[in-house]
Coordinates of C-alpha atoms in Angstrom, one line a residue:
X916 CA -13.8 -1.9 -15.0
X917 CA -14.6 1.1 -13.0
X918 CA -15.4 4.1 -15.6
X919 CA -12.9 6.0 -13.3
X920 CA -9.6 5.4 -11.9
X921 CA -9.5 4.4 -8.5
X922 CA -7.0 5.4 -6.1
X923 CA -4.7 3.3 -3.5
X924 CA -3.3 5.6 -0.8
X925 CA 0.4 6.4 -1.1
X926 CA 1.7 5.3 1.7
X927 CA -0.2 1.9 2.9
X928 CA 0.9 -1.5 4.8
X929 CA 0.4 -4.4 3.1
X930 CA 0.5 -8.2 4.9
X931 CA 5.2 -7.7 4.5
X932 CA 6.1 -4.6 3.3
X933 CA 4.6 -0.4 3.3
X934 CA 3.6 -0.3 0.0
X935 CA 5.1 3.4 -1.2
X936 CA 2.7 3.9 -4.6
X937 CA 3.7 8.1 -5.1
X938 CA 2.4 7.1 -9.1
X939 CA -0.5 4.7 -9.6
X940 CA -1.6 2.6 -12.7
X941 CA -0.1 0.6 -15.3
X942 CA 0.8 0.5 -18.9
X943 CA 0.7 -2.7 -19.4
X944 CA -2.1 -5.3 -19.0
X945 CA -2.0 -9.3 -17.1
X946 CA -5.0 -11.2 -16.6
X947 CA -4.7 -11.9 -12.9
X948 CA -3.1 -8.3 -12.3
X949 CA -4.4 -6.8 -8.7
X950 CA -5.4 -3.4 -10.0
X951 CA -7.4 -4.6 -12.8
X952 CA -11.0 -3.5 -11.1
X953 CA -9.5 -0.7 -9.5
X954 CA -9.1 1.0 -13.3
X955 CA -5.5 1.1 -13.0
X956 CA -4.1 -1.1 -15.9
X957 CA -3.8 -0.6 -19.3
X958 CA -3.5 3.1 -18.1
X959 CA -1.4 5.8 -18.1
X960 CA 0.9 6.1 -15.0
X961 CA -0.6 9.5 -12.4
X962 CA 1.7 10.8 -10.7
X963 CA -0.1 11.2 -7.4
X964 CA 2.8 12.6 -5.0
X965 CA 6.6 14.2 -6.3
X966 CA 9.5 12.0 -4.4
X967 CA 9.9 15.0 -1.7
X968 CA 6.0 14.8 -1.0
X969 CA 6.6 11.3 -0.8
X970 CA 9.5 11.1 1.8
X971 CA 7.4 14.0 4.0
X972 CA 4.2 11.0 3.7
X973 CA 5.4 8.8 4.6
X974 CA 7.2 9.9 7.7
X975 CA 4.3 11.2 9.0
X976 CA 2.6 8.1 8.3
X977 CA 1.0 6.3 11.2
X978 CA 2.3 3.3 9.3
X979 CA 6.5 3.9 9.7
X980 CA 8.0 2.3 11.7
X981 CA 12.1 1.2 10.6
X982 CA 12.1 -1.5 11.1
X983 CA 10.1 -2.5 8.2
X984 CA 10.6 -3.0 4.5
X985 CA 9.4 -0.5 2.0
X986 CA 8.1 -1.5 -1.4
X987 CA 8.1 0.6 -4.2
X988 CA 5.4 1.2 -6.7
X989 CA 3.1 -1.6 -5.6
X990 CA 0.7 0.0 -8.2
X991 CA 2.2 0.3 -11.3
X992 CA 5.5 -0.9 -12.9
X993 CA 8.1 1.8 -12.1
X994 CA 10.0 0.6 -14.9
X995 CA 7.4 1.1 -17.4
X996 CA 7.4 4.4 -19.0
X997 CA 10.2 6.8 -18.7
X998 CA 7.9 8.9 -16.8
X999 CA 8.1 6.2 -14.4
X1000 CA 11.4 5.3 -14.4
X1001 CA 12.3 8.7 -13.3
X1002 CA 10.9 9.6 -10.7
X1003 CA 11.8 6.0 -10.0
X1004 CA 15.5 7.1 -9.8
X1005 CA 14.7 10.4 -8.1
X1006 CA 13.0 8.8 -5.2
X1007 CA 16.1 6.1 -4.5
X1008 CA 18.1 9.7 -4.7
X1009 CA 15.9 11.6 -2.5
X1010 CA 15.4 8.1 0.3
X1011 CA 19.1 7.6 0.1
X1012 CA 19.6 11.2 0.9
X1013 CA 17.2 11.6 3.9
X1014 CA 17.8 9.2 7.4
X1015 CA 15.8 6.2 5.9
X1016 CA 17.2 3.3 6.0
X1017 CA 15.3 1.1 6.2
X1018 CA 15.0 -2.4 3.5
X1019 CA 13.7 -1.0 0.1
X1020 CA 11.8 -3.7 -2.6
X1021 CA 11.1 -2.7 -5.7
X1022 CA 9.5 -5.2 -7.8
X1023 CA 9.5 -5.1 -11.2
X1024 CA 8.3 -7.4 -14.9
X1025 CA 10.5 -4.1 -17.3
X1026 CA 13.6 -3.7 -18.5
X1027 CA 16.2 -2.4 -16.2
X1028 CA 17.4 0.4 -17.5
X1029 CA 20.9 1.9 -17.1
X1030 CA 19.5 5.0 -15.1
X1031 CA 17.5 2.4 -13.2
X1032 CA 20.8 0.3 -12.3
X1033 CA 22.9 3.7 -12.1
X1034 CA 20.0 4.4 -9.4
X1035 CA 19.7 1.3 -7.1
X1036 CA 24.0 1.1 -6.8
X1037 CA 24.4 4.6 -5.6
X1038 CA 21.2 3.8 -2.9
X1039 CA 22.9 1.1 -1.8
X1040 CA 26.6 2.8 -2.1
X1041 CA 25.1 5.4 -0.1
X1042 CA 23.9 2.2 2.6
X1043 CA 20.5 2.0 1.5
X1044 CA 19.8 -1.6 1.0
X1045 CA 18.3 -2.1 -2.3
X1046 CA 16.5 -5.2 -3.1
X1047 CA 14.6 -6.1 -6.2
X1048 CA 12.0 -8.5 -6.8
X1049 CA 12.0 -10.2 -10.8
X1050 CA 8.6 -11.0 -11.3
X1051 CA 9.1 -13.9 -13.7
X1052 CA 6.6 -17.2 -13.7
X1053 CA 6.5 -18.3 -17.0
X1054 CA 2.8 -17.1 -18.0
X1055 CA 3.1 -15.5 -22.2
X1056 CA 1.4 -12.7 -23.6
X1057 CA -1.6 -13.7 -24.2
X1058 CA -1.8 -13.5 -20.3
X1059 CA 1.0 -10.9 -19.0
X1060 CA 0.0 -8.2 -22.3
X1061 CA 2.3 -5.9 -22.9
X1062 CA 5.4 -7.5 -20.8
X1063 CA 9.1 -8.2 -22.7
X1064 CA 9.5 -12.0 -21.4
X1065 CA 13.1 -11.9 -23.1
X1066 CA 14.1 -8.7 -22.0
X1067 CA 12.4 -9.6 -18.5
X1068 CA 14.5 -13.1 -18.4
X1069 CA 17.5 -10.6 -19.2
X1070 CA 17.5 -8.9 -16.7
X1071 CA 18.2 -12.1 -14.4
X1072 CA 22.0 -11.4 -15.2
X1073 CA 22.5 -8.2 -15.7
X1074 CA 21.4 -7.1 -12.1
X1075 CA 24.0 -10.1 -10.6
X1076 CA 26.2 -8.8 -12.8
X1077 CA 26.3 -5.3 -11.6
X1078 CA 26.5 -6.7 -7.5
X1079 CA 22.9 -6.3 -7.2
X1080 CA 20.6 -8.5 -4.9
X1081 CA 17.6 -10.2 -6.5
X1082 CA 14.8 -12.3 -5.1
X1083 CA 12.8 -13.9 -7.9
X1084 CA 9.2 -13.7 -7.6
X1085 CA 7.2 -16.3 -9.4
X1086 CA 3.6 -15.6 -9.5
X1087 CA 0.9 -16.1 -10.0
X1088 CA 0.7 -20.0 -10.0
X1089 CA -1.9 -20.9 -12.5
X1090 CA -2.5 -24.3 -14.7
X1091 CA -1.1 -22.5 -18.3
X1092 CA 2.4 -22.8 -16.1
X1093 CA 1.8 -25.3 -13.8
X1094 CA 3.6 -28.3 -16.0
X1095 CA 7.4 -29.7 -14.9
X1096 CA 9.0 -28.3 -18.3
X1097 CA 6.9 -24.7 -17.6
X1098 CA 8.3 -24.9 -14.0
X1099 CA 11.6 -25.8 -14.4
X1100 CA 12.3 -23.5 -17.8
X1101 CA 11.1 -20.7 -15.2
X1102 CA 13.8 -22.0 -12.2
X1103 CA 16.3 -23.3 -14.9
X1104 CA 17.2 -19.5 -15.1
X1105 CA 16.1 -17.5 -12.2
X1106 CA 18.4 -20.3 -10.1
X1107 CA 21.5 -19.1 -11.5
X1108 CA 21.0 -15.8 -10.9
X1109 CA 18.6 -14.8 -8.1
X1110 CA 19.6 -14.9 -4.2
X1111 CA 16.6 -16.6 -3.9
X1112 CA 12.7 -17.5 -5.4
X1113 CA 9.8 -16.6 -3.6
X1114 CA 6.4 -18.9 -4.9
X1115 CA 3.1 -17.2 -4.0
X1116 CA 0.8 -18.7 -6.0
X1117 CA -2.6 -17.1 -6.8
X1118 CA -4.0 -14.3 -4.4
X1119 CA -7.5 -13.9 -5.5
X1120 CA -9.0 -10.7 -4.5
X1121 CA -12.2 -10.3 -2.7
X1122 CA -13.7 -8.2 -5.9
X1123 CA -12.0 -10.2 -8.3
X1124 CA -13.2 -13.4 -8.6
X1125 CA -14.6 -13.4 -11.8
X1126 CA -11.9 -11.9 -13.2
X1127 CA -9.5 -15.0 -11.7
X1128 CA -12.4 -17.4 -12.6
X1129 CA -11.8 -16.5 -16.4
X1130 CA -8.8 -17.9 -16.4
X1131 CA -9.6 -20.4 -14.3
X1132 CA -11.9 -21.9 -14.1
X1133 CA -12.2 -24.6 -11.7
X1134 CA -12.2 -21.2 -9.5
X1135 CA -16.2 -21.1 -10.8
X1136 CA -16.7 -24.2 -8.5
X1137 CA -19.5 -22.9 -4.9
X1138 CA -18.0 -25.1 -3.0
X1139 CA -14.7 -23.3 -2.8
X1140 CA -13.4 -20.4 -0.9
X1141 CA -10.4 -19.3 -3.0
X1142 CA -11.1 -15.2 -1.3
X1143 CA -10.3 -16.8 2.1
X1144 CA -7.3 -18.7 1.2
X1145 CA -3.8 -17.3 1.5
X1146 CA -2.9 -18.4 -1.7
X1147 CA -4.3 -20.6 -4.2
X1148 CA -2.4 -23.6 -6.7
X1149 CA -2.8 -25.8 -9.2
X1150 CA -1.5 -29.4 -7.4
X1151 CA 1.4 -30.4 -9.5
X1152 CA 3.0 -26.6 -8.8
X1153 CA 2.3 -27.0 -5.1
X1154 CA 3.6 -31.0 -5.5
X1155 CA 6.5 -30.1 -7.9
X1156 CA 8.0 -27.2 -5.3
X1157 CA 6.9 -28.9 -2.0
X1158 CA 9.8 -32.0 -3.2
X1159 CA 11.6 -29.9 -5.0
X1160 CA 13.9 -32.0 -7.0
X1161 CA 17.6 -32.7 -6.5
X1162 CA 18.5 -30.4 -9.8
X1163 CA 18.7 -27.1 -7.3
X1164 CA 20.8 -28.0 -5.2
X1165 CA 21.2 -26.3 -2.0
X1166 CA 18.9 -22.8 -4.1
X1167 CA 16.4 -21.1 -1.7
X1168 CA 12.1 -21.7 -2.5
X1169 CA 9.8 -20.2 0.0
X1170 CA 6.4 -19.6 0.9
X1171 CA 7.4 -16.5 2.2
X1172 CA 8.5 -12.7 1.4
X1173 CA 9.1 -12.7 5.1
X1174 CA 11.2 -15.4 4.7
X1175 CA 13.5 -14.7 1.6
X1176 CA 13.5 -10.7 3.2
X1177 CA 15.2 -12.3 6.3
X1178 CA 17.6 -14.4 4.4
X1179 CA 18.5 -11.3 1.3
X1180 CA 19.6 -9.2 4.5
X1181 CA 21.1 -11.9 7.0
X1182 CA 18.6 -11.7 9.7
X1183 CA 15.9 -14.2 11.7
X1184 CA 11.7 -14.9 11.3
X1185 CA 10.5 -12.2 12.7
X1186 CA 7.1 -12.9 11.6
X1187 CA 6.7 -15.8 13.5
X1188 CA 7.2 -18.4 10.8
X1189 CA 9.7 -20.7 12.1
X1190 CA 8.7 -24.4 13.1
X1191 CA 4.3 -23.5 11.4
X1192 CA 4.2 -26.1 8.1
X1193 CA 5.4 -24.0 6.5
X1194 CA 9.0 -23.6 8.0
X1195 CA 9.1 -26.5 7.9
X1196 CA 7.2 -28.8 5.5
X1197 CA 7.1 -26.0 2.6
X1198 CA 9.6 -23.3 2.6
X1199 CA 13.1 -24.7 1.5
X1200 CA 14.9 -22.8 3.5
X1201 CA 19.1 -23.2 4.0
X1202 CA 20.2 -24.6 7.3
X1203 CA 22.1 -21.3 8.2
X1204 CA 19.3 -19.3 7.6
X1205 CA 16.9 -21.7 10.2
X1206 CA 20.0 -22.3 12.3
X1207 CA 19.6 -18.2 12.8
X1208 CA 16.4 -18.0 13.5
X1209 CA 16.9 -20.9 16.0
X1210 CA 19.4 -18.9 18.0
X1211 CA 17.5 -15.6 18.1
X1212 CA 16.6 -14.8 20.6
X1213 CA 12.7 -14.6 21.5
X1214 CA 10.7 -11.2 21.5
X1215 CA 9.7 -10.0 24.9
X1216 CA 5.9 -10.4 25.1
X1217 CA 3.4 -8.4 24.5
X1218 CA 1.3 -6.5 26.4
X1219 CA -2.2 -4.3 26.4
X1220 CA 0.3 -1.5 26.9
X1221 CA 1.7 -1.7 23.5
X1222 CA -1.4 -2.9 21.2
X1223 CA -3.3 -0.3 23.3
X1224 CA -0.7 2.1 21.5
X1225 CA -0.5 1.2 18.6
X1226 CA -4.2 0.8 17.7
X1227 CA -4.1 4.7 18.8
X1228 CA -0.9 5.4 16.7
X1229 CA -3.4 3.5 14.2
X1230 CA -7.0 5.7 14.7
X1231 CA -8.1 3.0 16.7
X1232 CA -8.2 4.2 20.8
X1233 CA -10.2 1.9 23.0
X1234 CA -10.9 -1.0 20.0
X1235 CA -11.7 -4.1 22.1
X1236 CA -9.9 -7.3 21.8
X1237 CA -8.5 -10.0 23.3
X1238 CA -5.1 -10.9 24.3
X1239 CA -4.3 -14.4 25.9
X1240 CA -1.6 -14.3 28.4
X1241 CA 1.7 -15.6 27.0
X1242 CA 0.5 -16.0 23.3
X1243 CA 1.1 -13.6 20.8
X1244 CA -2.2 -13.5 19.3
X1245 CA -4.3 -10.4 19.5
X1246 CA -8.6 -11.6 19.2
X1247 CA -10.8 -8.3 17.9
X1248 CA -14.0 -7.5 19.1
X1249 CA -15.2 -5.4 15.4
X1250 CA -14.1 -5.8 12.4
X1251 CA -10.7 -3.7 11.4
X1252 CA -9.2 -2.5 7.7
X1253 CA -6.9 -5.1 6.9
X1254 CA -3.5 -2.5 6.3
X1255 CA -4.8 -1.3 10.5
X1256 CA -4.0 -5.7 11.0
X1257 CA -1.1 -5.5 8.6
X1258 CA -0.1 -3.5 10.6
X1259 CA -0.2 -4.3 14.5
X1260 CA 0.6 -7.2 12.4
X1261 CA 4.2 -6.1 11.5
X1262 CA 5.2 -4.1 14.1
X1263 CA 4.3 -6.1 17.4
X1264 CA 5.2 -9.4 15.7
X1265 CA 1.6 -10.7 16.4
X1266 CA -0.4 -12.7 15.3
X1267 CA -4.1 -11.0 14.5
X1268 CA -7.8 -12.3 14.3
X1269 CA -10.4 -10.2 13.3
X1270 CA -14.2 -10.4 11.8
X1271 CA -13.7 -9.0 8.4
X1272 CA -14.5 -5.2 7.2
X1273 CA -17.4 -5.0 4.9
X1274 CA -15.2 -3.1 2.3
X1275 CA -12.3 -5.0 2.5
X1276 CA -10.5 -5.0 -1.0
X1277 CA -7.2 -6.6 -0.3
X1278 CA -6.9 -11.3 0.6
X1279 CA -6.6 -11.8 4.4
X1280 CA -2.8 -12.8 4.0
X1281 CA -1.2 -15.6 6.1
X1282 CA -0.8 -13.7 9.3
X1283 CA -4.0 -13.7 9.4
X1284 CA -4.2 -17.2 9.8
X1285 CA -5.6 -18.3 5.7
X1286 CA -4.2 -21.3 4.2
X1287 CA -3.3 -21.8 0.7
X1288 CA -6.1 -23.5 -1.3
X1289 CA -4.6 -26.0 -3.4
X1290 CA -6.5 -26.8 -6.7
X1291 CA -6.6 -31.2 -8.1
X1292 CA -6.7 -31.3 -12.0
X1293 CA -10.6 -32.0 -13.5

């Protein structure tokens, strides 16, 4: 762990959403956490921007777009401490009072307190579509250190009763939670209360291979490249999810956050997932959602003017690229930071191919063409 904390930008672009991180650092110590190498676990959360400053930074960011999802506090857990909860409730009120009506996601493992439920309810009544992701994977306190798992399970019926939509976030997939019994315990509970599940496997940052191999020694195999994968899965979990048992009839399970969000928001796919192998073989998608996606009008062709304009907005005017006529795949001629590639992909609805940036710290994501890696047991 670094001696000093390395903070992420307050406003950032990830592969699915705009990340908003005015508070960073988490007192808990989940052993797989992608914040570990930044020195942001087992630490006091630091407030980097007030709610009002956060709104100002969002509206002036080159990454802001009214059609994108906002994910709050991805560099902490907003329910972990009184300070983070107070910031959350104030930020929701500030966003509700602003013109912003982007969908808003809150991802948490913490206890859903009365003040948090009230703030989310106020925001939703004001027209701000807030969705809660409950990150529940069936791992124990030996791996998710500091998490009150009973309180986490109780969040599901609590939010369901309050009329707040819940997406069950099933991550990471490790050998420790890959048995049929472990999978059933998780999904039996979540499927009673959540709108759907997103199962995303394990993400391996370029800087975190040693951290993950401590939990999953098989990933130390020199013939594997888990850092280049979209996600890494134990074979048992992958097969169980691909052939989801009949005990969950009609319950949607996705491997793509964008599809889960489209389902919850009643929107068609806009990320190019429709009719891909992920859509047809991995996602357990309701028929009505597939019908909605297939009936959506085709997006207008992307043009070089669109691409040039967005690259300039991101601070990369004149960056060389190629765009094959009639396609939505942009091939960049030189490395571009991953956040900027994700912004290009999200805003324009394109697939972006690019050489790897030498300073990249995050996984490439499915929108960049990465694929899952399935690990067979030894």
